[in-house]
Amino acid sequence: MKNQEIKFQNKSEKYSIFIGENSINLLPNKIKTLCPETKKIGVIIDKNIPSKFKQLLKKKLKGYEVFILPFIANEKNKSLNKTYSLLNILLSKNLNRSDLIIGFGGGITGDVASFVASIYKRGINFINIPTTLLAQVDSSIGGKTGVNSRHGKNLIGSFYQPKLVLIDTTFLESLPRKQMICGYAEILKHSIIKDKIFFNWLKKNTKLILDKKKRELIYAIKKSCQIKMFFVSRDTNEKNLRMTLNFGHTFAHAIEVKNNYSKKSTHGEAVLSGMILASKFSVYKKLCSSKTLNEIKNIYIQNNLDYTYNKYSNKKEIDKLLPFLKNDKKNNDGRINFILLNHIGKTTLSNQNKISLKHLRGITQAIAQY
């Protein structure tokens, strides 16, 4: 199947995303075209990537002075300390602004690599090669970079667009089902917030995506990227419309922080939990119908994903999340700023549904019952 191209463009920036099997083969010519003065390349690479893929990337960079910076991709390494360490290595190699940094790995690697690129000498060329489904459909698109702090996730960062994103589905071959589910969560979210037709397609094809069937997987990735691009291109710096992409994430980030970013639960599983909680809250507020909630639940049940929300089906477990909601990035006045659901394909906007922790604590029993 031919590589699919999606183009990002706003008033000041443009770049392409290529999706398909072996899209990595495009890399040498794209570097020559997009970064013609590059001589040195720093590759921030997830240490867990299979060696055959590492060797493949090195082969594609033949002719450049390449510095490999191995990175242990976990939420604890997504930090200012690790950023400082990577910056010092790159500075010692004397890369200049016409050189290039490549992020090669999942979302954590991409977030850190792009953050490093954005602040290295006030900005150096950056190419993102995401190797997990989650990174391919979410964090590699839109130019958000960042690291965590003890106060919450992604609270330190910048907006910085890459020169190119290469989404190669062959990198998903070694991905376990748990990681496929992690990426699928964002695909499902994109359909819920924007596209009823895509949501209905997912009803029939979710199993094929999770089983890595190429045609369905490439279509789902492309469609998901297009939806994210819709929001990003209209609101690059996340002032209003782009916050729609945070549907389910207010609860999800609370779950992650509460669990201290445990490997037992992935970001995507937290998002799957968070979307159900947000949908229940939407029903409670009479913004959407119980029928809509049940439509979403049915996709979970049919694909054995209901384990992600069953734990949060009682007041006690929801209440445990509340203290971790206060540092969400969407909050701007001490209240929790929720993105809620009207129906499949449409959400409320940011700042339309704010609620204090005290008020929220009083209605968790009602939310849990749906």
mmCIF file of N, CA, C and O in Angstrom, residues 9 50 65 68 83 89 95 124 154 187 192 258 296 332 351 360 370:
data_model
loop_
_atom_site.group_PDB
_atom_site.id
_atom_site.type_symbol
_atom_site.label_atom_id
_atom_site.label_comp_id
_atom_site.label_asym_id
_atom_site.label_seq_id
_atom_site.Cartn_x
_atom_site.Cartn_y
_atom_site.Cartn_z
ATOM 1 N N GLN A 9 -0.681 22.590 8.207
ATOM 2 C CA GLN A 9 -0.329 23.961 7.842
ATOM 3 C C GLN A 9 -1.155 24.940 8.665
ATOM 4 O O GLN A 9 -2.363 24.793 8.813
ATOM 5 N N PRO A 50 13.557 -2.784 19.309
ATOM 6 C CA PRO A 50 14.325 -3.939 18.832
ATOM 7 C C PRO A 50 15.550 -3.508 18.024
ATOM 8 O O PRO A 50 15.495 -2.546 17.260
ATOM 9 N N GLU A 65 27.236 12.555 10.599
ATOM 10 C CA GLU A 65 27.863 12.271 11.891
ATOM 11 C C GLU A 65 26.727 12.073 12.895
ATOM 12 O O GLU A 65 26.021 13.026 13.239
ATOM 13 N N ILE A 68 24.117 8.678 18.990
ATOM 14 C CA ILE A 68 22.986 7.950 19.549
ATOM 15 C C ILE A 68 22.894 8.238 21.048
ATOM 16 O O ILE A 68 23.853 8.029 21.792
ATOM 17 N N THR A 83 16.221 15.894 30.831
ATOM 18 C CA THR A 83 16.351 16.876 29.751
ATOM 19 C C THR A 83 17.704 17.572 29.818
ATOM 20 O O THR A 83 18.394 17.727 28.799
ATOM 21 N N ILE A 89 24.851 16.487 26.650
ATOM 22 C CA ILE A 89 25.505 15.598 25.681
ATOM 23 C C ILE A 89 25.526 16.244 24.301
ATOM 24 O O ILE A 89 26.556 16.278 23.615
ATOM 25 N N LEU A 95 26.446 20.363 18.186
ATOM 26 C CA LEU A 95 25.470 20.488 17.111
ATOM 27 C C LEU A 95 25.070 21.959 17.001
ATOM 28 O O LEU A 95 24.972 22.664 18.013
ATOM 29 N N ILE A 124 16.240 23.712 17.260
ATOM 30 C CA ILE A 124 17.012 23.007 16.250
ATOM 31 C C ILE A 124 16.039 22.148 15.441
ATOM 32 O O ILE A 124 14.939 21.823 15.910
ATOM 33 N N ASN A 154 3.106 16.663 32.307
ATOM 34 C CA ASN A 154 3.239 17.591 31.167
ATOM 35 C C ASN A 154 3.020 19.062 31.553
ATOM 36 O O ASN A 154 2.546 19.855 30.741
ATOM 37 N N ILE A 187 -7.489 6.686 19.337
ATOM 38 C CA ILE A 187 -8.252 6.542 18.091
ATOM 39 C C ILE A 187 -9.747 6.633 18.401
ATOM 40 O O ILE A 187 -10.500 7.367 17.742
ATOM 41 N N ILE A 192 -15.055 9.771 18.900
ATOM 42 C CA ILE A 192 -16.118 10.237 19.795
ATOM 43 C C ILE A 192 -16.270 11.754 19.740
ATOM 44 O O ILE A 192 -17.384 12.281 19.728
ATOM 45 N N LYS A 258 -2.198 9.521 40.526
ATOM 46 C CA LYS A 258 -2.536 8.750 41.731
ATOM 47 C C LYS A 258 -1.756 7.433 41.769
ATOM 48 O O LYS A 258 -1.293 6.994 42.827
ATOM 49 N N ILE A 296 -21.004 3.799 23.657
ATOM 50 C CA ILE A 296 -19.564 3.793 23.917
ATOM 51 C C ILE A 296 -19.186 2.556 24.729
ATOM 52 O O ILE A 296 -18.226 1.847 24.406
ATOM 53 N N ASN A 332 -8.051 27.017 35.239
ATOM 54 C CA ASN A 332 -7.499 28.380 35.237
ATOM 55 C C ASN A 332 -8.066 29.284 36.320
ATOM 56 O O ASN A 332 -7.715 30.458 36.403
ATOM 57 N N ASN A 351 -14.037 25.574 29.254
ATOM 58 C CA ASN A 351 -14.581 26.652 30.094
ATOM 59 C C ASN A 351 -16.107 26.664 30.171
ATOM 60 O O ASN A 351 -16.681 27.518 30.835
ATOM 61 N N LEU A 360 -17.977 18.664 43.186
ATOM 62 C CA LEU A 360 -17.768 17.370 42.533
ATOM 63 C C LEU A 360 -17.838 16.232 43.547
ATOM 64 O O LEU A 360 -18.412 15.167 43.270
ATOM 65 N N TYR A 370 -24.433 5.535 36.868
ATOM 66 C CA TYR A 370 -24.768 5.373 35.443
ATOM 67 C C TYR A 370 -24.003 4.214 34.811
ATOM 68 O O TYR A 370 -22.884 3.929 35.182
#
